[in-house]
Short mmCIF file of C-alpha atoms in Angstrom, two decimals:
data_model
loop_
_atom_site.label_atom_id
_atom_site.label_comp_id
_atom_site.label_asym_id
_atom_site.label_seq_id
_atom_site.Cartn_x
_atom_site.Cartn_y
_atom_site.Cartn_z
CA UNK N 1 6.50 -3.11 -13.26
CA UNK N 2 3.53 -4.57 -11.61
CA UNK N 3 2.53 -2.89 -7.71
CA UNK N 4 -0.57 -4.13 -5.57
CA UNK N 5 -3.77 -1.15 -4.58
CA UNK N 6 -3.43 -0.39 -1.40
CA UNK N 7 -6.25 0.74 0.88
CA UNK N 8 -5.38 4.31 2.29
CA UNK N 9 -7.06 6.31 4.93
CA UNK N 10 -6.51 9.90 4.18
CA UNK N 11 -6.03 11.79 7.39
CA UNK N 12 -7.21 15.69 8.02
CA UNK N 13 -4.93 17.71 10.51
CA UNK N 14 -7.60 20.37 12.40
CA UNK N 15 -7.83 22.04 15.49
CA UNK N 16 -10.26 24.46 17.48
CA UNK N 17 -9.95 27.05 19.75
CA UNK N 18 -11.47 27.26 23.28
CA UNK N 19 -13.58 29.79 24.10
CA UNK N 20 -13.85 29.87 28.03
CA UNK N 21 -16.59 30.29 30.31
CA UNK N 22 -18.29 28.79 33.35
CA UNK N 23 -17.21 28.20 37.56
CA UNK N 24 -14.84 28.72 39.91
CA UNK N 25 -14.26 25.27 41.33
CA UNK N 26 -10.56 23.59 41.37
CA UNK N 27 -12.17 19.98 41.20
CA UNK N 28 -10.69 17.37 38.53
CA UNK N 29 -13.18 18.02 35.59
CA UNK N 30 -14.78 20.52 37.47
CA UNK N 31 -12.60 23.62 35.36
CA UNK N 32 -11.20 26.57 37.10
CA UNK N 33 -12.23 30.31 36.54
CA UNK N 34 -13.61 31.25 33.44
CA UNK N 35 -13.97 27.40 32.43
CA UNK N 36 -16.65 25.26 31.76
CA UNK N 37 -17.78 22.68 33.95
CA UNK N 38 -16.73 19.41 31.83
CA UNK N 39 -18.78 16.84 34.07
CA UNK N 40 -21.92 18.51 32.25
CA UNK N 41 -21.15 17.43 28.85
CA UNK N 42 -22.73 14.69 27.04
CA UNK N 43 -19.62 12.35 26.20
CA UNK N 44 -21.66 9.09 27.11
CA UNK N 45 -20.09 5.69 27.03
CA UNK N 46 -16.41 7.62 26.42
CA UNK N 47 -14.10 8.20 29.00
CA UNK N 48 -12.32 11.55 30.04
CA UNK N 49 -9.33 10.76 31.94
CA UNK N 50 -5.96 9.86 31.13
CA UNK N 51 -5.69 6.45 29.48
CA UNK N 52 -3.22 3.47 30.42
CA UNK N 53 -0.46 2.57 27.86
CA UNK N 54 -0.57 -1.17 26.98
CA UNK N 55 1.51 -3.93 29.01
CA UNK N 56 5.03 -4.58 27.98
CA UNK N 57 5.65 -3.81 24.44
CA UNK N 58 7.36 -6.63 22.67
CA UNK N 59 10.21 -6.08 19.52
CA UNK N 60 7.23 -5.48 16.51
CA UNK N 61 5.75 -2.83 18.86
CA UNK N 62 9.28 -1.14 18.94
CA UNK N 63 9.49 -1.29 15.43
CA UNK N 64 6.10 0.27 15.34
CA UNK N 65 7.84 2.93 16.80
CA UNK N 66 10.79 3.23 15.36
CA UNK N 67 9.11 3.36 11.69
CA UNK N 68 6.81 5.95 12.72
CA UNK N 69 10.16 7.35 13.78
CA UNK N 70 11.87 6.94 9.86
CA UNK N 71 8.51 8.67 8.48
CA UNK N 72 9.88 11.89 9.21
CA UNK N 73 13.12 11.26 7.07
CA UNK N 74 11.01 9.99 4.42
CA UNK N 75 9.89 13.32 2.17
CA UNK N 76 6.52 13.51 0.81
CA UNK N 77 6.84 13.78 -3.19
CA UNK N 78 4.93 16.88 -2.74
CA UNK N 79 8.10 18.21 -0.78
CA UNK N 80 10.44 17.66 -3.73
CA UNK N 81 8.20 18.85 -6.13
CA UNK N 82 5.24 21.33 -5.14
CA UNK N 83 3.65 20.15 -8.39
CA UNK N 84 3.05 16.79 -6.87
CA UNK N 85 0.39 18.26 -4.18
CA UNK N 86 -2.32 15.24 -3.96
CA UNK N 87 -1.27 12.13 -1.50
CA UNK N 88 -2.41 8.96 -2.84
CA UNK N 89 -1.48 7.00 -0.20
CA UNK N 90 1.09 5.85 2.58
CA UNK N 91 1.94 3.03 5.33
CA UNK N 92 4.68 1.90 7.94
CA UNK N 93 5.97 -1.40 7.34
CA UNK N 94 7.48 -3.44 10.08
CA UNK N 95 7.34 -6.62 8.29
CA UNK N 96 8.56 -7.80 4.89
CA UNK N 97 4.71 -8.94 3.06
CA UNK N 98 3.34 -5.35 3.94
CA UNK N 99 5.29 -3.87 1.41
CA UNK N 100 4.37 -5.66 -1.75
CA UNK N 101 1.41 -3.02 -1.39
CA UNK N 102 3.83 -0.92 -3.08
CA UNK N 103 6.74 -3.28 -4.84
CA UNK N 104 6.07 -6.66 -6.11
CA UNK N 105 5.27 -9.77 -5.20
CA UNK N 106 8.56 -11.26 -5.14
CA UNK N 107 10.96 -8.76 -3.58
CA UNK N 108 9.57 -10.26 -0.26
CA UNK N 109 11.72 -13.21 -0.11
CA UNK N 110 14.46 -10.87 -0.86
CA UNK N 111 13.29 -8.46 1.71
CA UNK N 112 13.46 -11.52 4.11
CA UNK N 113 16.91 -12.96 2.42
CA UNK N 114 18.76 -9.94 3.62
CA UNK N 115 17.13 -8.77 6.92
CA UNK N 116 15.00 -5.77 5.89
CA UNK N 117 14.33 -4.27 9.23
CA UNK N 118 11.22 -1.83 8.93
CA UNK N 119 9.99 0.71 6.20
CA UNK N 120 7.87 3.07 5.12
CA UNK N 121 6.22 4.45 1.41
CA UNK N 122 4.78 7.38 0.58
CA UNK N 123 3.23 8.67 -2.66
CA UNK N 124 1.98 11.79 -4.07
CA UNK N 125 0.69 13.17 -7.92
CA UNK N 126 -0.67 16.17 -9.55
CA UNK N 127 -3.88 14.80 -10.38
CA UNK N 128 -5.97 12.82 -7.42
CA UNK N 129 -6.83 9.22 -8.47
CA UNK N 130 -8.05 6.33 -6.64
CA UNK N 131 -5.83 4.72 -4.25
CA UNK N 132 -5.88 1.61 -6.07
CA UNK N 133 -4.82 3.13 -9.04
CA UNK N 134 -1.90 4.79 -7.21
CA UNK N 135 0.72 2.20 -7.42
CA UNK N 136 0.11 0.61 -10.71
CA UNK N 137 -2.17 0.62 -13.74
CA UNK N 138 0.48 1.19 -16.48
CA UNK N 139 -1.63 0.83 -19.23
CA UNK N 140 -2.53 4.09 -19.61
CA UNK N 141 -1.31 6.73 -17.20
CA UNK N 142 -3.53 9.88 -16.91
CA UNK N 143 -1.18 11.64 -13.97
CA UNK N 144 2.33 12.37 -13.59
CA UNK N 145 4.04 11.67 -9.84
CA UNK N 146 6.02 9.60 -7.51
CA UNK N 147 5.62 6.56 -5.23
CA UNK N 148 8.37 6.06 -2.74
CA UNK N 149 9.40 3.22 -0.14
CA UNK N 150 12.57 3.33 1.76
CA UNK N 151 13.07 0.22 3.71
CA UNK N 152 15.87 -0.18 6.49
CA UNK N 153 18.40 -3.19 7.12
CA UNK N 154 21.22 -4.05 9.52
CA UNK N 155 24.04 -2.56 7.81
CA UNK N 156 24.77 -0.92 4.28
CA UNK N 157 26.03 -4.52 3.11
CA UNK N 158 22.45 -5.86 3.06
CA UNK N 159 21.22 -3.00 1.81
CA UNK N 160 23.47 -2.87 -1.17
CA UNK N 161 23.03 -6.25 -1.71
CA UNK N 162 19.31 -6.28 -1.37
CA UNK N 163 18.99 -3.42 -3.63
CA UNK N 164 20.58 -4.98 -6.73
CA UNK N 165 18.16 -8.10 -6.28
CA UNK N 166 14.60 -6.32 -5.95
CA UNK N 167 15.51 -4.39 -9.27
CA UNK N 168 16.43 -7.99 -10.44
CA UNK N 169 13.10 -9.51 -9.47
CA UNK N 170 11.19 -6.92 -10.40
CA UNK N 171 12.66 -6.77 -13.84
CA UNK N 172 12.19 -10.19 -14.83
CA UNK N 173 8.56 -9.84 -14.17
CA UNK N 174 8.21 -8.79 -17.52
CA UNK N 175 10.43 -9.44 -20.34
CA UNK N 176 9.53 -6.14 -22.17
CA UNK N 177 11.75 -4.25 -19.04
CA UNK N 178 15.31 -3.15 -20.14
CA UNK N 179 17.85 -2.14 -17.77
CA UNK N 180 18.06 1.97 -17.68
CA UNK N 181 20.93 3.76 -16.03
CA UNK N 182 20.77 6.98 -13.59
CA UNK N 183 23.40 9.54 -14.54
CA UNK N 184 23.74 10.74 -10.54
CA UNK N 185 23.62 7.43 -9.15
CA UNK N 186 25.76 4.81 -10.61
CA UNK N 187 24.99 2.41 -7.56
CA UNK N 188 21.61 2.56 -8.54
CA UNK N 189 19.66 -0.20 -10.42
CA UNK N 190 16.37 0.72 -12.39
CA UNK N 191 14.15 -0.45 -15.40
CA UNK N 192 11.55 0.49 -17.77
CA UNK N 193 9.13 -0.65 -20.74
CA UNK N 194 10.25 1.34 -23.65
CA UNK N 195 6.39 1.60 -24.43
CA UNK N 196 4.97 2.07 -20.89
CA UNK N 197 5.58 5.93 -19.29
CA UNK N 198 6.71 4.51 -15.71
CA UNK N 199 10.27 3.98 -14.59
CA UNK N 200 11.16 1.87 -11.65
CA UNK N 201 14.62 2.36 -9.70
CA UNK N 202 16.47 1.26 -6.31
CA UNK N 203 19.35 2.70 -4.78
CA UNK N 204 20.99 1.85 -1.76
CA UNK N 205 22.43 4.61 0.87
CA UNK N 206 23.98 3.22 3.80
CA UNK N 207 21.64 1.11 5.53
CA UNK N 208 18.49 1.30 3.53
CA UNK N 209 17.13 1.17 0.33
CA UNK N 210 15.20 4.11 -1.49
CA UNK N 211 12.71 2.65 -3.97
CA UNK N 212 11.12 5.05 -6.41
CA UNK N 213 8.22 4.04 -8.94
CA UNK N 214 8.01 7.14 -11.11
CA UNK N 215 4.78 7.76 -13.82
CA UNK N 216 4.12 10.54 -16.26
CA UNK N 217 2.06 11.03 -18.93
CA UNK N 218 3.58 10.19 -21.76
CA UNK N 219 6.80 7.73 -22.59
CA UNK N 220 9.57 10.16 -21.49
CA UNK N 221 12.12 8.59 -20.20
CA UNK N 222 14.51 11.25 -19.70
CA UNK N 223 11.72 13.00 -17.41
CA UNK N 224 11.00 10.11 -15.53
CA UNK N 225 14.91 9.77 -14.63
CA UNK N 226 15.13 13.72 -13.83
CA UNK N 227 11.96 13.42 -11.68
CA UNK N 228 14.05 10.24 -10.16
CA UNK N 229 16.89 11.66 -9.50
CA UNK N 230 15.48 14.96 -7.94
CA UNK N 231 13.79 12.92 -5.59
CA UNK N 232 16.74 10.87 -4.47
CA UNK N 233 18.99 13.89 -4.28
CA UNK N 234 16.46 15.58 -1.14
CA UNK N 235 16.13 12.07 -0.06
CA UNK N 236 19.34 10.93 0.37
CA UNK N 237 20.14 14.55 2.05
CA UNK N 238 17.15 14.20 4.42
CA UNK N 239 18.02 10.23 5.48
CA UNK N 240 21.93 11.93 6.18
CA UNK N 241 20.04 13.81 9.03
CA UNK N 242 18.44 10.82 10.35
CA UNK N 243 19.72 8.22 13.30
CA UNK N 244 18.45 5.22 13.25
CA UNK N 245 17.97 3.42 16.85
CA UNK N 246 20.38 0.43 16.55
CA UNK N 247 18.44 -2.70 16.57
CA UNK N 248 19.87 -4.11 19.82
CA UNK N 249 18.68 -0.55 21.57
CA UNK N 250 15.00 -0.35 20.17
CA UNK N 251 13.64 -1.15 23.72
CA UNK N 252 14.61 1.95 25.19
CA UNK N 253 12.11 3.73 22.66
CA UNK N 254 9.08 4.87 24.59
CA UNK N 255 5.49 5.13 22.44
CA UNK N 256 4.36 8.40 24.07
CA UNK N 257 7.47 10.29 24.98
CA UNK N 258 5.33 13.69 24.43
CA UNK N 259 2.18 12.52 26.34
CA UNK N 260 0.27 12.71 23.56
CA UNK N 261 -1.13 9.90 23.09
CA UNK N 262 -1.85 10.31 26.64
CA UNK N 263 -4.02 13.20 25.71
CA UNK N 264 -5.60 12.00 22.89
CA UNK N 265 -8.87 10.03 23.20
CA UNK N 266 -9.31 5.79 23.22
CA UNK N 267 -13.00 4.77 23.27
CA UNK N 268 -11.74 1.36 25.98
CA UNK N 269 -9.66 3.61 28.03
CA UNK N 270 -6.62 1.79 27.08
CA UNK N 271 -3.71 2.95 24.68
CA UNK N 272 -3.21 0.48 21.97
CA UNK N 273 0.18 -1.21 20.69
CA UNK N 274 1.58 0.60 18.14
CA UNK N 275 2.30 -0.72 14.21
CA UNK N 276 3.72 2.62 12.92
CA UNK N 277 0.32 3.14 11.35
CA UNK N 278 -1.82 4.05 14.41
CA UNK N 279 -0.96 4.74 18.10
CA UNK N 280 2.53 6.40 17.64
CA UNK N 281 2.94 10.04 17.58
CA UNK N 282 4.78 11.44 14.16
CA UNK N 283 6.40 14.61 13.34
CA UNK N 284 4.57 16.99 11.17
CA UNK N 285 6.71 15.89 8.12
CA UNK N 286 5.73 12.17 8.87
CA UNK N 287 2.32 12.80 9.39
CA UNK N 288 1.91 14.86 5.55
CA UNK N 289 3.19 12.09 3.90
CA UNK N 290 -0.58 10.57 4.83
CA UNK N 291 -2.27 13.62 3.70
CA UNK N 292 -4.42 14.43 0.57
CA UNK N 293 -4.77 18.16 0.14
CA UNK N 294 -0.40 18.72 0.40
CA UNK N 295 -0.99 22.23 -0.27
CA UNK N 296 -3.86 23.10 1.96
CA UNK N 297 -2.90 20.98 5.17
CA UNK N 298 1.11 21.27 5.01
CA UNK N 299 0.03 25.26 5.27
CA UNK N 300 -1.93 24.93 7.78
CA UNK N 301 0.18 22.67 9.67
CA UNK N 302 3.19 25.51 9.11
CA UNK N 303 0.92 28.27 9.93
CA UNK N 304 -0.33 26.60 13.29
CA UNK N 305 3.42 25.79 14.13
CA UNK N 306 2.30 22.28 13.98
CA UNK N 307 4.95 20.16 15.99
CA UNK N 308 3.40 16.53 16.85
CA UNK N 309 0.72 14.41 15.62
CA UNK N 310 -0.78 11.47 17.39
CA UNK N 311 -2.68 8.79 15.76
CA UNK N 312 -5.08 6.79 17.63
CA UNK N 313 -8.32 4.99 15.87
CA UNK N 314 -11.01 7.12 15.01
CA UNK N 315 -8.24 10.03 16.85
CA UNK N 316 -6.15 12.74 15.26
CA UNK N 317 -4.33 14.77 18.56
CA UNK N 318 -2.29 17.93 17.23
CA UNK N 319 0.47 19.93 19.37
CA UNK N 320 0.26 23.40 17.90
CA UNK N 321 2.34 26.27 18.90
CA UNK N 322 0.12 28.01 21.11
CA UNK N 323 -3.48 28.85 21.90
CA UNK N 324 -3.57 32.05 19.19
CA UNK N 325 -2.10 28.87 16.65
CA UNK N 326 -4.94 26.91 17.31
CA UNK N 327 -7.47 29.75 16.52
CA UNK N 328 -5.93 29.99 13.56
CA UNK N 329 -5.39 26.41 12.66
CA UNK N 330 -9.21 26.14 13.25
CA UNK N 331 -10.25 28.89 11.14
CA UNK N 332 -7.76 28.27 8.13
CA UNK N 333 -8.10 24.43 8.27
CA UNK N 334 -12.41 24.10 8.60
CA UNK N 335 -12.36 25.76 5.48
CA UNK N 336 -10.49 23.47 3.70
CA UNK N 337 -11.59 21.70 0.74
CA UNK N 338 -14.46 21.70 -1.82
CA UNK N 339 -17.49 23.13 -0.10
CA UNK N 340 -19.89 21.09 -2.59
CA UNK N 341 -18.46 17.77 -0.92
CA UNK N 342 -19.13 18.97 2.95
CA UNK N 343 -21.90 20.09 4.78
CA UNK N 344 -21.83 21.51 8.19
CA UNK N 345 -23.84 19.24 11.32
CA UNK N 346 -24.56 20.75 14.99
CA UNK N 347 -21.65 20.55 17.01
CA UNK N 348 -21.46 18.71 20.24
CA UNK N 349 -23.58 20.70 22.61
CA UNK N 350 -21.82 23.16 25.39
CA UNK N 351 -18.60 22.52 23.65
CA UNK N 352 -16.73 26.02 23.50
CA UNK N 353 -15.15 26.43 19.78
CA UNK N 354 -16.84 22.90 18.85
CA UNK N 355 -17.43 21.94 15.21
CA UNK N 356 -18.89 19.16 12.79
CA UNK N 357 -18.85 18.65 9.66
CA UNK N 358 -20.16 15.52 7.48
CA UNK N 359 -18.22 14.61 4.32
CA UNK N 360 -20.75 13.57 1.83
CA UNK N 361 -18.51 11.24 -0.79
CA UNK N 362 -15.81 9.72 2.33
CA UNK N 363 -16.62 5.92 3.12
CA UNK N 364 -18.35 5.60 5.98
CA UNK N 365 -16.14 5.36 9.34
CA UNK N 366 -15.00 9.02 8.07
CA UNK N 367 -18.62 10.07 7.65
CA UNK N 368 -19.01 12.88 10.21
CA UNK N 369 -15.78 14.69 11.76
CA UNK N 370 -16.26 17.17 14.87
CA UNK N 371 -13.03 19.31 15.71
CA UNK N 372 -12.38 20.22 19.54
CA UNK N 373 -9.40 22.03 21.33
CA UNK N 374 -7.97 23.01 24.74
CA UNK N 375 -4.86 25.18 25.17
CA UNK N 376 -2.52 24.06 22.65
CA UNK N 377 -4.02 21.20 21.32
CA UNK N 378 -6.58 20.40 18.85
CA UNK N 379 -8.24 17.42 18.05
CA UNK N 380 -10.01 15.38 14.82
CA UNK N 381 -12.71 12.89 16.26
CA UNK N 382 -14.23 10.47 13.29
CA UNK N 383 -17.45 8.98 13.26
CA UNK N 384 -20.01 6.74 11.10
CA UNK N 385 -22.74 8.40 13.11
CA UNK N 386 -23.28 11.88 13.90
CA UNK N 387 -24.38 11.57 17.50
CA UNK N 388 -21.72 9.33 18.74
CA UNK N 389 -18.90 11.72 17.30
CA UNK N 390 -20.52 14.28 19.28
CA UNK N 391 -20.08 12.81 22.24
CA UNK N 392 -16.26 11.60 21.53
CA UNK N 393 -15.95 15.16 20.64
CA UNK N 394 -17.26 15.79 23.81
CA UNK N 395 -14.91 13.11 26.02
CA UNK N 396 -11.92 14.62 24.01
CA UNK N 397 -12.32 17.75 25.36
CA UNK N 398 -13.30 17.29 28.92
CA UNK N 399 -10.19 14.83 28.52
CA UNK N 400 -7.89 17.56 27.28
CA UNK N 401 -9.31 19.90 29.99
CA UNK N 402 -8.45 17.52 32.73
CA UNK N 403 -4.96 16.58 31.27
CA UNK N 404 -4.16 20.45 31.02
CA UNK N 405 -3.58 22.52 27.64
CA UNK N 406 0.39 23.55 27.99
#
């Protein structure tokens, strides 16, 4: 069972609290009592008002949407199984070739043969490895966890259909596989190499298709179909809750229905069309499923009352409960992590509640990250140089100021 690396950007979920000072003028950007004025900060090329959405979205934009949509019916491993609590790596799909990042090769002409719609994978293991390593590598498996894609299309038919051909396809890839049976799910199809601890499955469930690569340690295959079927069982529940925008109706989704994105910081002024990777806003369960630390973030998310994420480039906008949340969410969640691999940097100057950090081993667009917040909402700004992400630190929260904190 062969699967393509995949490039992942791991995301961090922060926030920061403002502390308020400054003048009595009612002025856009100006503040009101016991504000800052936000015309005096450095934000210097970046802009601090409201920016426009794109022109008319066409139908891949919608399915942008509508995938970012699915990721919140699409459990992290680390929500089946706590023991799984280090993200490897995750993606939106809204076209068929995207997702041989995490099946093979040539399930795509089956993907295309019966219609698949959209999807999205997740993964997640008890040891961290590289991303590339995440979806494949079978000669010698040194961690024990799940990779997951559940892909969408037009009606349960297909997806029945489909589903018995990409085990098919994969199968024959290698003439060591043997068909294996789940106990819970007769309807679905998996296959394994008697000598090779991974086990690769599909089952169909109405409309879609829940793929499941599962790797352990050591050639067990009666725990790789237990750690199977416990995924499919909270899977299967958790798609039951979801409702899927019928295809002919995906135009009436709207990319910013919260105003977040709205909120959240573009370096041209101009919201971006989304792909279900970056300009959409997800859920808080969505948005984990692109997180490393499961256990540190999904608490702090929790704790913070964590409600809506948006994802712009280089911009991570959080909705948390309240203004006491965000205090908290900034104290629990700048401590996160392994203190040898940070180091705190100045944070942007005047900035109430501001702060920097540089990560010392993350590739370089991720180099330095300043946090900012206003009212209710906290923001991650990104940076390959220190005193740019200052100043979008800077823009983010004169632009939260003058877009109001409730």
């Amino acid at each position: 069972m062969t699967r393509s690396a995949h490039r992942s950007i791991w995301f961090v979920a922060l926030a920061a609290l403002v502390l308020l000072t400054g003048c009595s003028s009612t002025v856009p950007g100006a503040g009101v009592p016991g504000e800052i004025d936000v015309r005096t900060l450095d934000t210097g090329r970046f802009p601090t008002t409201t920016p426009t959405l794109s022109a008319a979205l066409v139908q891949p934009d919608y399915l942008g949407i509508e995938a970012a949509r699915m990721a919140d019916a699409v459990l992290s491993p680390f929500e089946v199984d706590p023991k799984y609590a280090l993200g490897a790596t995750a993606s939106a799909h809204t076209r068929p070739d995207s997702v041989v990042r995490y099946l093979f090769d040539s399930t795509v002409p089956v993907l295309r043969k019966h219609g698949m719609v959209l999807g999205f994978s997740t993964a997640s293991a008890d040891t961290q490895v590289p991303p590339e390593k995440a979806l494949h590598d079978t000669a010698g498996q040194r961690r024990e966890g799940l990779t997951v894609t559940v892909t969408r299309f037009p009606d349960e038919g297909s997806a029945t259909a489909a589903a018995v051909e990409l085990d098919a396809v994969d199968s024959v890839a290698d003439p060591n596989n043997v068909p294996v049976r789940l106990p819970k799910y007769p309807r679905a199809a998996a296959h394994w190499r008697p000598t090779f601890p991974t086990l690769g499955s599909t089952t169909p469930h109405g409309p879609f298709v829940i793929s499941v690569y599962a790797v352990t340690r050591n050639t067990d295959l009666n725990l790789l179909i237990g750690m199977t079927e416990k995924y499919l069982e909270a899977e299967i529940a958790m798609l039951d809750t979801f409702e899927p925008t019928p295809i002919t109706e995906l135009r009436r989704l709207r990319q910013d229905p919260d105003g977040m994105l709205a909120r959240s910081l573009h370096d041209g002024g101009v919201v971006g069309r989304p792909d279900g990777n970056s300009e959409v806003v997800y859920t808080t369960r969505g948005y984990l499923n692109f997180v490393l630390d499961q256990v540190g973030r999904s608490r702090a998310l929790r704790d913070a009352g964590v409600d809506r994420v948006a994802v712009a480039p280089m911009t991570f906008l959080f909705r948390t409960r309240d203004v006491d949340a965000a205090k908290r969410w900034v104290r629990e969640s700048a401590e996160l992590g392994d203190p040898a691999e940070r180091r705190v940097v100045d944070p942007p100057e005047d900035v109430p509640g501001a702060s920097c950090v540089e990560d010392l081993f993350t590739i370089a667009p991720q180099r330095f990250r300043c946090f900012v917040a206003y009212g209710r909402y906290g923001a991650l700004l990104l940076g390959t140089r220190l005193w740019e992400t200052k100043q979008r630190a800077a823009a983010q929260f004169a632009l939260l100021a003058n877009s109001g904190g409730r």
